Amino acid sequence: MKNFLKNLGIIIILIGVIILVIKTLSSGLSNAPLAIGGGLIVIGLIVQIVLGRYID
């Protein structure tokens, strides 16, 4: 469980990147996937920093 929590931020960032790649490859006109993908990347970065400090 500790190992999963250490990598949780990276997993969230990868999900955001996958959403952005899918949006780039598709021809949709909506900006919602861009906002969701960008938000997940930022949240993943924050989670990685916070959990990295408290889990040792």
PDB file of C-alpha atoms in Angstrom:
ATOM      1  CA  MET A   1       0.000   0.000   0.000  1.00  0.00           C
ATOM      2  CA  LYS A   2       2.876   2.338   0.810  1.00  0.00           C
ATOM      3  CA  ASN A   3       4.384   1.717  -2.625  1.00  0.00           C
ATOM      4  CA  PHE A   4       1.043   2.498  -4.301  1.00  0.00           C
ATOM      5  CA  LEU A   5       0.721   5.778  -2.405  1.00  0.00           C
ATOM      6  CA  LYS A   6       4.268   6.755  -3.391  1.00  0.00           C
ATOM      7  CA  ASN A   7       3.324   6.361  -7.063  1.00  0.00           C
ATOM      8  CA  LEU A   8      -0.210   7.779  -6.876  1.00  0.00           C
ATOM      9  CA  GLY A   9       0.847  11.222  -8.162  1.00  0.00           C
ATOM     10  CA  ILE A  10       2.632   9.688 -11.153  1.00  0.00           C
ATOM     11  CA  ILE A  11      -0.432   7.567 -11.964  1.00  0.00           C
ATOM     12  CA  ILE A  12      -2.692  10.647 -11.882  1.00  0.00           C
ATOM     13  CA  ILE A  13      -0.259  12.552 -14.122  1.00  0.00           C
ATOM     14  CA  LEU A  14      -0.193   9.667 -16.617  1.00  0.00           C
ATOM     15  CA  ILE A  15      -4.003   9.570 -16.732  1.00  0.00           C
ATOM     16  CA  GLY A  16      -3.992  13.310 -17.519  1.00  0.00           C
ATOM     17  CA  VAL A  17      -1.404  12.809 -20.268  1.00  0.00           C
ATOM     18  CA  ILE A  18      -3.427   9.950 -21.788  1.00  0.00           C
ATOM     19  CA  ILE A  19      -6.517  12.190 -21.871  1.00  0.00           C
ATOM     20  CA  LEU A  20      -4.518  14.921 -23.632  1.00  0.00           C
ATOM     21  CA  VAL A  21      -3.113  12.452 -26.182  1.00  0.00           C
ATOM     22  CA  ILE A  22      -6.580  11.100 -26.947  1.00  0.00           C
ATOM     23  CA  LYS A  23      -7.854  14.678 -27.371  1.00  0.00           C
ATOM     24  CA  THR A  24      -4.976  15.492 -29.713  1.00  0.00           C
ATOM     25  CA  LEU A  25      -5.575  12.426 -31.875  1.00  0.00           C
ATOM     26  CA  SER A  26      -9.336  12.942 -32.085  1.00  0.00           C
ATOM     27  CA  SER A  27     -10.984  15.795 -33.917  1.00  0.00           C
ATOM     28  CA  GLY A  28     -13.289  17.072 -31.187  1.00  0.00           C
ATOM     29  CA  LEU A  29     -14.081  20.736 -30.764  1.00  0.00           C
ATOM     30  CA  SER A  30     -14.598  20.701 -27.001  1.00  0.00           C
ATOM     31  CA  ASN A  31     -12.124  22.169 -24.541  1.00  0.00           C
ATOM     32  CA  ALA A  32     -13.390  20.026 -21.651  1.00  0.00           C
ATOM     33  CA  PRO A  33     -10.821  17.224 -22.193  1.00  0.00           C
ATOM     34  CA  LEU A  34      -8.052  19.826 -22.200  1.00  0.00           C
ATOM     35  CA  ALA A  35      -9.241  21.232 -18.889  1.00  0.00           C
ATOM     36  CA  ILE A  36      -9.641  17.771 -17.361  1.00  0.00           C
ATOM     37  CA  GLY A  37      -6.236  16.588 -18.590  1.00  0.00           C
ATOM     38  CA  GLY A  38      -4.475  19.737 -17.439  1.00  0.00           C
ATOM     39  CA  GLY A  39      -6.241  19.637 -14.096  1.00  0.00           C
ATOM     40  CA  LEU A  40      -5.237  16.026 -13.532  1.00  0.00           C
ATOM     41  CA  ILE A  41      -1.608  16.838 -14.325  1.00  0.00           C
ATOM     42  CA  VAL A  42      -1.579  19.698 -11.818  1.00  0.00           C
ATOM     43  CA  ILE A  43      -3.375  17.642  -9.147  1.00  0.00           C
ATOM     44  CA  GLY A  44      -1.006  14.722  -9.732  1.00  0.00           C
ATOM     45  CA  LEU A  45       1.994  16.992  -9.294  1.00  0.00           C
ATOM     46  CA  ILE A  46       0.618  18.359  -6.023  1.00  0.00           C
ATOM     47  CA  VAL A  47      -0.224  14.854  -4.768  1.00  0.00           C
ATOM     48  CA  GLN A  48       3.269  13.640  -5.656  1.00  0.00           C
ATOM     49  CA  ILE A  49       4.895  16.492  -3.730  1.00  0.00           C
ATOM     50  CA  VAL A  50       2.663  16.192  -0.662  1.00  0.00           C
ATOM     51  CA  LEU A  51       2.790  12.398  -0.402  1.00  0.00           C
ATOM     52  CA  GLY A  52       6.522  12.398  -1.105  1.00  0.00           C
ATOM     53  CA  ARG A  53       7.074  14.525   1.972  1.00  0.00           C
ATOM     54  CA  TYR A  54       4.930  12.464   4.341  1.00  0.00           C
ATOM     55  CA  ILE A  55       5.585   8.908   3.160  1.00  0.00           C
ATOM     56  CA  ASP A  56       9.071   7.690   3.788  1.00  0.00           C
TER      57      ASP A  56
END
